């Protein structure tokens, strides 16, 4: 019997939906829920024995000051960056003809986000991008990974592009280039135009074709100015959070729909790659996947089998079609021959999805440990994001695995980071040593991967600045730069000063 049967997925979705409802009730009662809703569809049910202390925290040896250099130099062509996404930082929700996205609808629906937070203002980057560009220059960034808001370009998801939306990104891109920072643009970071959701969203095959039209208009207008384009940010998160647990927009909880959505997102990716090749733009393109290494929680054969299938749902479902031209047989079998995914794959689709890419964007946050009955358990300390276990070796495993199983595709790491409880001290400084240790340890893993031959060309911290963390609102702070939301003042955290030195010395 399949370990992760559809029934099991449905049960997990119901549990997550119940916890979201609980959170909404807490918000209504207190204005600020105490139980953190999980960002990911990881439904932690317990801890593995033997690795944690009696108080539940992982046992760790005393560590040196996080700034202390490890003496690890990176190859000369390696590039340092930071990442953001449109809805999380821009604000300006009604400016210059921007349409509504599913995240506007979702965040304005009572009980959906912590404290009812929305991205209406966010970090007000839409109005402050010029100053933010100067901060990026001061940090010494080589590369800035941002996303383009589809509803700024096509307010209703179709038709002629909105010139004022294009102009904003043209100014941003030119400002980056003028400061010697390479723009890396993501076409879709979850803010689907609401008008397209109204006609079925990613459940509709047609939306993949709408995405290709949108991509084509961007390649036509901005293509040459952006050396690297990324297609879809984390299709898995749309599938799992948007359509399984429903704690992200569009807030659905329907496993069968979820995997059809996965296919349409993959199809959209492939169509965008084809659109770029058909354009005259001389730039590179690839997908952005968040990869979770999946480990058996114990030595049993059942745990090994369950972890293998979990890996299918977490990683191979996205990597295989793009790099091997097929969906993983175990996942297809687990979903069954009558699944909407199986029925939704048409002749020729996989050839589109597997259109050759120039690079792979990898985002790494956490490992997953799976028991013999397909439950997930915690083994390492979690960050403020309860779905995130801090395990730097997972970065090494993910990178070496991609190299081993999918060949020497150039890799850019487009997200890696954690939230920490940052506060501004009376003297105006923000001390976040935990972020420095985290980044240093993960960069040491990247360094090891590179020394074993994995072609990693760049690394981007998530995130450049504090921002709207989806269902978690503004509570979690993920940035190198602190944002004081009432004044929109920006302050370099201690980690930003550290990262500036890392970039200058090209070493950790
Ligand atoms: C990633 C998302 C990004 C941010 C980080 C914390 O999954 O791509 O927008 O939410 O997690």
XYZ file of C-alpha atoms and ligand atoms in Angstrom:
519
model
C 0.000 0.000 0.000
C 1.288 3.428 -0.844
C 2.766 5.195 2.150
C 1.611 8.615 1.040
C -1.786 7.724 -0.283
C -4.156 10.375 -1.498
C -6.142 9.762 1.666
C -3.050 10.542 3.685
C -2.529 13.780 1.761
C -6.136 14.701 2.309
C -5.731 14.080 6.037
C -2.656 16.286 6.169
C -4.503 19.004 4.286
C -7.386 18.787 6.726
C -5.022 19.060 9.675
C -3.339 22.128 8.196
C -6.695 23.693 7.387
C -7.818 23.062 10.960
C -4.720 24.740 12.309
C -5.284 27.720 9.961
C -8.854 27.998 11.262
C -7.534 27.903 14.819
C -5.113 30.693 13.949
C -7.891 32.759 12.409
C -9.974 32.326 15.546
C -7.025 33.437 17.664
C -6.584 36.494 15.458
C -10.225 37.392 15.817
C -10.051 36.991 19.589
C -6.773 38.753 20.363
C -5.709 40.514 17.213
C -2.494 38.454 17.247
C -2.513 34.670 17.242
C -0.004 32.903 19.473
C 0.340 29.684 17.529
C 2.433 30.170 14.419
C 0.831 28.743 11.305
C 3.402 26.859 9.295
C 4.641 28.425 6.112
C 5.325 25.081 4.559
C 3.221 22.003 4.231
C 5.310 20.187 6.775
C 3.241 18.841 9.496
C 5.681 18.189 12.291
C 4.296 15.558 14.597
C 7.130 14.792 16.979
C 10.860 14.660 17.402
C 13.425 11.993 16.672
C 15.054 10.596 19.759
C 18.719 10.912 20.519
C 19.558 14.278 18.945
C 17.864 16.784 21.194
C 18.300 17.813 24.797
C 15.740 17.261 27.544
C 14.360 20.713 26.940
C 13.761 19.859 23.314
C 16.601 21.980 21.951
C 19.403 20.449 19.911
C 22.711 19.859 21.705
C 25.396 22.008 20.162
C 29.020 22.584 21.022
C 29.923 26.147 22.059
C 30.592 28.168 18.935
C 33.138 30.868 18.165
C 31.961 34.424 17.381
C 30.035 34.095 14.152
C 32.105 36.751 12.385
C 35.360 34.814 12.881
C 36.617 34.032 9.358
C 36.784 30.362 8.420
C 39.382 31.060 5.742
C 37.240 29.663 2.942
C 37.758 31.573 -0.303
C 35.279 31.284 -3.139
C 36.214 30.820 -6.813
C 36.916 34.054 -8.656
C 33.747 34.041 -10.771
C 31.417 33.367 -7.819
C 28.786 36.073 -7.311
C 27.123 37.325 -4.140
C 23.536 38.469 -4.057
C 20.315 38.968 -2.163
C 16.689 38.252 -3.049
C 13.202 39.723 -2.656
C 9.817 39.359 -4.340
C 7.331 41.924 -5.587
C 4.344 41.430 -3.298
C 6.584 41.066 -0.252
C 8.330 44.436 -0.572
C 6.773 46.753 -3.133
C 3.573 48.076 -1.617
C 2.101 50.648 -3.997
C -0.786 48.239 -4.395
C -2.926 50.648 -6.346
C -0.233 52.670 -8.096
C 0.144 53.223 -11.808
C -2.597 50.904 -12.943
C -1.595 47.789 -10.999
C -4.376 45.186 -10.941
C -5.252 42.909 -8.029
C -3.543 39.613 -7.406
C -4.661 36.539 -5.511
C -2.517 37.749 -2.628
C -4.440 41.036 -2.406
C -7.646 39.044 -2.176
C -6.245 36.517 0.252
C -4.568 38.968 2.623
C -7.684 41.133 2.721
C -9.803 38.145 3.717
C -10.238 38.199 7.515
C -8.294 35.501 9.344
C -5.997 34.549 6.482
C -2.840 36.332 7.615
C -1.330 37.000 11.009
C -2.888 40.119 12.506
C -4.653 40.726 9.197
C -1.437 42.019 7.604
C -1.457 42.779 3.867
C 1.133 43.781 1.272
C -0.607 47.102 0.538
C 2.394 49.081 1.783
C 4.940 46.377 2.708
C 8.436 47.930 2.642
C 7.182 50.647 0.269
C 9.911 49.674 -2.172
C 7.784 50.876 -5.088
C 8.404 54.428 -3.896
C 11.782 53.903 -2.247
C 13.524 51.709 -4.810
C 16.096 54.385 -5.542
C 17.319 54.469 -1.948
C 17.137 50.682 -1.814
C 19.386 50.488 -4.868
C 21.928 52.616 -3.018
C 21.750 50.249 -0.055
C 22.417 47.317 -2.375
C 25.436 49.136 -3.749
C 26.655 49.881 -0.213
C 26.318 46.196 0.608
C 28.483 45.414 -2.407
C 25.995 43.066 -4.091
C 26.967 41.560 -7.432
C 23.473 40.272 -8.163
C 19.931 41.193 -7.110
C 17.143 38.688 -7.545
C 13.685 40.275 -7.564
C 10.327 39.380 -9.076
C 8.071 41.184 -11.485
C 4.483 41.685 -10.412
C 2.286 40.182 -13.134
C -0.686 42.434 -12.208
C 1.486 45.539 -12.663
C 2.257 44.420 -16.208
C -1.141 42.951 -17.091
C -3.717 44.181 -14.553
C -6.253 41.590 -15.783
C -3.719 38.933 -16.707
C -4.059 39.371 -20.449
C -3.589 41.886 -23.216
C -1.358 44.816 -23.913
C 1.239 45.464 -21.180
C 0.705 48.410 -18.858
C 3.456 50.864 -19.804
C 3.676 52.386 -16.315
C 4.285 48.947 -14.830
C 7.010 48.238 -17.374
C 8.553 51.639 -16.682
C 8.947 50.836 -12.995
C 10.927 47.688 -13.729
C 12.927 49.474 -16.433
C 13.971 52.085 -13.852
C 14.830 49.375 -11.330
C 16.867 47.379 -13.856
C 18.690 50.444 -15.148
C 19.412 51.500 -11.570
C 20.935 48.108 -10.843
C 23.028 48.118 -13.981
C 24.250 51.647 -13.277
C 25.477 50.443 -9.882
C 27.223 47.383 -11.321
C 24.639 44.945 -9.912
C 23.351 42.199 -12.196
C 19.538 41.987 -12.345
C 18.014 38.505 -11.992
C 14.241 38.643 -12.558
C 11.644 36.067 -11.556
C 8.553 36.109 -13.772
C 6.153 34.719 -11.187
C 6.481 34.804 -7.413
C 2.894 33.791 -6.530
C 0.989 37.020 -7.286
C -1.341 35.668 -9.966
C -3.709 38.337 -11.344
C -7.038 37.827 -9.568
C -8.818 38.008 -12.931
C -7.035 34.792 -13.945
C -7.952 33.127 -10.661
C -11.540 34.022 -11.438
C -11.344 31.894 -14.590
C -9.826 28.903 -12.788
C -6.319 30.003 -11.824
C -3.602 27.365 -12.227
C -6.238 24.654 -12.437
C -6.951 26.034 -15.874
C -4.547 24.916 -18.581
C -5.177 28.174 -20.372
C -3.479 30.124 -17.571
C -0.175 28.473 -18.548
C -0.607 30.007 -22.005
C -1.527 33.379 -20.490
C 1.728 33.165 -18.533
C 3.678 32.523 -21.726
C 2.144 35.646 -23.306
C 3.055 37.706 -20.256
C 6.604 36.296 -20.328
C 6.913 37.023 -24.025
C 5.950 40.664 -23.546
C 8.624 41.005 -20.857
C 11.282 39.359 -23.015
C 10.322 41.729 -25.795
C 10.542 44.880 -23.665
C 13.123 44.103 -20.965
C 14.716 40.888 -22.170
C 18.163 42.093 -23.112
C 18.547 44.174 -19.965
C 18.178 41.121 -17.701
C 20.941 38.516 -18.063
C 19.087 35.845 -16.055
C 15.347 35.153 -16.007
C 13.728 32.690 -13.624
C 10.313 31.339 -14.571
C 8.191 30.215 -11.601
C 9.246 30.630 -7.988
C 8.742 27.394 -6.049
C 5.868 25.703 -7.889
C 5.819 23.272 -4.963
C 4.796 25.994 -2.519
C 1.871 26.998 -4.711
C 0.848 23.335 -4.849
C 1.314 22.536 -1.174
C 0.422 25.819 0.519
C -2.044 27.195 -1.995
C -3.881 23.973 -2.888
C -3.206 21.377 -0.165
C -3.067 23.121 3.201
C -4.668 26.286 1.836
C -2.788 28.634 4.112
C -1.513 30.560 1.100
C -3.496 32.120 -1.730
C -5.764 31.023 -3.241
C -6.550 29.143 -0.016
C -7.734 25.849 -1.466
C -7.545 22.434 0.142
C -7.976 19.977 -2.689
C -5.225 17.375 -3.248
C -6.505 16.292 -6.621
C -6.549 19.851 -7.927
C -3.124 20.457 -6.365
C -1.253 18.083 -8.640
C -3.003 19.306 -11.760
C -1.845 22.752 -10.691
C 1.689 21.329 -10.435
C 1.510 20.240 -14.058
C 0.159 23.546 -15.305
C 2.893 25.420 -13.447
C 5.480 23.165 -15.078
C 3.847 23.644 -18.456
C 3.890 27.412 -17.919
C 7.592 27.177 -17.131
C 8.317 25.262 -20.352
C 6.230 27.612 -22.469
C 8.123 30.593 -21.053
C 11.452 28.936 -21.876
C 10.221 28.405 -25.435
C 9.058 32.037 -25.603
C 12.513 33.236 -24.606
C 14.174 31.071 -27.247
C 11.770 32.444 -29.848
C 12.637 36.020 -28.888
C 15.790 37.825 -29.864
C 16.827 38.373 -26.229
C 20.284 37.017 -25.458
C 19.838 35.928 -21.862
C 19.654 32.788 -19.743
C 16.598 31.175 -18.169
C 15.765 28.463 -15.655
C 13.294 27.334 -12.981
C 13.488 28.170 -9.238
C 12.856 25.133 -7.040
C 12.897 24.870 -3.269
C 14.465 21.504 -2.608
C 14.107 19.641 0.665
C 16.422 16.713 1.316
C 14.198 13.904 2.658
C 15.834 11.498 5.090
C 14.434 8.364 6.746
C 13.795 9.150 10.428
C 15.178 5.743 11.495
C 16.927 2.691 10.072
C 13.790 0.793 9.123
C 13.013 -0.249 5.569
C 9.593 1.347 5.969
C 11.151 4.729 6.773
C 13.500 4.426 3.794
C 10.557 3.707 1.487
C 8.491 6.525 2.937
C 11.379 9.004 2.635
C 11.894 7.956 -0.976
C 8.249 8.643 -1.837
C 8.337 11.890 0.122
C 11.341 12.875 -1.989
C 9.162 12.216 -5.020
C 6.561 14.704 -3.852
C 9.048 17.265 -2.554
C 11.761 17.198 -5.214
C 11.472 14.772 -8.127
C 7.967 15.915 -9.077
C 9.579 19.217 -10.080
C 13.113 18.237 -11.132
C 12.317 15.140 -13.206
C 9.963 16.689 -15.769
C 12.316 19.614 -16.407
C 15.549 17.636 -16.572
C 14.448 14.118 -17.526
C 11.217 14.804 -19.419
C 9.046 12.548 -17.242
C 7.106 12.604 -14.000
C 8.375 10.249 -11.278
C 6.651 6.885 -11.694
C 6.252 6.343 -7.947
C 4.395 9.631 -7.477
C 2.166 9.009 -10.496
C 1.404 5.514 -9.173
C 0.714 6.874 -5.703
C -1.739 9.435 -7.061
C -3.401 6.779 -9.199
C -4.225 6.473 -12.904
C -7.405 8.518 -12.525
C -5.742 11.499 -10.837
C -6.270 14.896 -12.385
C -2.513 15.085 -12.874
C -2.447 11.854 -14.879
C -5.456 12.956 -16.901
C -4.089 16.479 -17.360
C -0.832 15.532 -19.107
C -1.391 15.851 -22.857
C 0.738 14.538 -25.688
C 3.680 16.838 -26.207
C 3.450 18.508 -22.781
C 6.529 16.859 -21.373
C 8.622 17.915 -24.350
C 7.579 21.507 -23.578
C 8.298 21.175 -19.855
C 11.717 19.701 -20.662
C 12.731 22.508 -23.027
C 16.476 22.861 -22.281
C 17.273 25.412 -19.577
C 20.485 27.333 -18.954
C 20.595 27.056 -15.199
C 18.764 25.844 -12.108
C 17.881 28.169 -9.228
C 18.010 26.235 -5.941
C 16.382 27.469 -2.731
C 17.256 25.619 0.437
C 15.747 26.110 3.873
C 15.170 22.829 5.689
C 15.494 19.053 5.664
C 12.578 16.665 6.181
C 12.733 13.459 8.258
C 10.152 10.826 7.459
C 8.969 7.888 9.583
C 7.821 4.505 8.300
C 4.195 5.578 8.364
C 4.868 8.698 6.328
C 4.833 11.217 9.190
C 7.447 13.940 9.468
C 9.484 14.492 12.608
C 11.874 17.124 13.845
C 15.526 16.425 14.432
C 17.242 19.814 14.636
C 16.525 23.174 16.234
C 13.847 25.101 14.420
C 14.025 28.782 13.603
C 11.187 31.213 14.334
C 9.561 29.614 11.279
C 8.296 26.397 12.823
C 8.699 24.517 9.529
C 12.425 25.273 9.340
C 15.001 23.007 10.965
C 18.491 24.426 10.880
C 20.669 21.882 9.121
C 23.467 23.325 6.943
C 24.571 19.900 5.646
C 21.201 19.703 3.917
C 22.521 22.395 1.566
C 25.460 20.175 0.656
C 23.200 17.156 0.158
C 20.798 19.067 -2.071
C 23.556 20.478 -4.255
C 25.464 17.219 -4.650
C 22.235 15.343 -5.327
C 21.241 17.674 -8.160
C 24.693 17.243 -9.674
C 24.580 13.469 -9.289
C 21.056 12.903 -10.580
C 20.584 15.671 -13.118
C 24.075 16.470 -14.415
C 26.268 19.526 -14.457
C 23.583 22.177 -14.863
C 24.890 25.541 -13.601
C 23.313 26.312 -10.224
C 22.451 29.630 -8.674
C 21.282 29.596 -5.080
C 18.440 32.095 -5.083
C 17.164 31.775 -1.514
C 18.641 30.753 1.824
C 18.108 32.409 5.175
C 16.088 32.404 8.381
C 13.919 34.690 10.501
C 15.400 35.963 13.761
C 13.847 38.047 16.560
C 15.458 41.316 15.495
C 14.849 44.516 17.429
C 16.370 47.938 17.019
C 18.412 48.899 20.095
C 18.211 52.428 21.530
C 21.524 53.225 19.818
C 19.942 52.345 16.466
C 21.788 49.062 15.884
C 20.246 45.661 15.164
C 22.140 42.647 16.468
C 21.398 39.338 14.698
C 24.296 36.945 15.376
C 22.037 33.965 14.657
C 21.703 35.052 11.051
C 25.480 35.367 10.706
C 26.071 31.824 12.017
C 23.321 30.450 9.813
C 24.621 32.085 6.655
C 28.248 31.252 7.452
C 27.462 27.561 8.056
C 25.346 27.271 4.926
C 27.991 29.057 2.882
C 30.590 26.622 4.227
C 28.361 23.834 2.848
C 28.150 25.629 -0.499
C 31.938 25.911 -0.485
C 32.244 22.168 0.096
C 29.838 21.447 -2.731
C 31.880 23.631 -5.065
C 35.092 21.883 -4.024
C 33.578 18.543 -4.963
C 32.813 19.882 -8.439
C 29.202 21.104 -8.191
C 28.923 24.115 -10.524
C 27.411 26.679 -8.133
C 27.868 30.127 -9.642
C 26.134 32.448 -7.187
C 24.356 32.749 -3.856
C 21.495 35.021 -2.786
C 20.477 35.600 0.817
C 16.760 35.546 1.547
C 16.188 38.341 2.049
C 17.686 41.712 1.237
C 15.290 43.377 3.691
C 12.514 42.526 6.129
C 9.216 42.057 4.340
C 5.696 40.634 4.228
C 6.199 36.941 4.951
C 2.927 35.728 3.406
C 0.550 34.201 5.990
C 2.968 35.257 8.742
C 2.594 38.930 7.860
C 5.320 41.192 9.269
C 6.034 39.235 12.438
C 8.982 37.285 11.041
C 12.038 39.268 9.997
C 14.132 37.595 7.291
C 16.197 40.551 6.061
C 19.827 41.598 6.158
C 18.384 45.091 6.370
C 15.958 45.957 9.151
C 12.799 47.788 8.119
C 11.136 49.970 10.730
C 7.657 49.764 9.214
C 6.074 52.842 10.844
C 8.812 55.119 9.448
C 10.082 52.837 6.644
C 13.588 53.578 7.885
C 16.167 50.983 6.815
C 19.048 49.884 9.075
C 21.875 47.476 8.222
C 21.720 44.626 10.719
C 24.965 43.202 12.089
C 24.582 40.440 9.465
C 24.534 43.022 6.660
C 27.843 44.466 7.882
C 29.217 40.917 8.021
C 27.920 40.063 4.525
C 29.477 43.234 3.129
C 32.844 42.081 4.445
C 32.306 38.565 3.069
C 31.601 40.016 -0.364
C 34.606 42.337 -0.207
C 36.938 39.513 0.856
C 35.216 36.896 -1.332
C 35.556 34.547 1.605
C 33.883 33.437 4.812
C 10.349 31.021 0.216
C 9.642 32.060 -0.611
C 9.968 33.466 -0.194
C 9.971 33.595 1.313
C 10.878 32.564 1.923
C 10.983 32.659 3.419
O 9.661 29.848 0.126
O 9.989 31.888 -1.969
O 9.050 34.320 -0.809
O 8.695 33.488 1.788
O 10.397 31.291 1.585
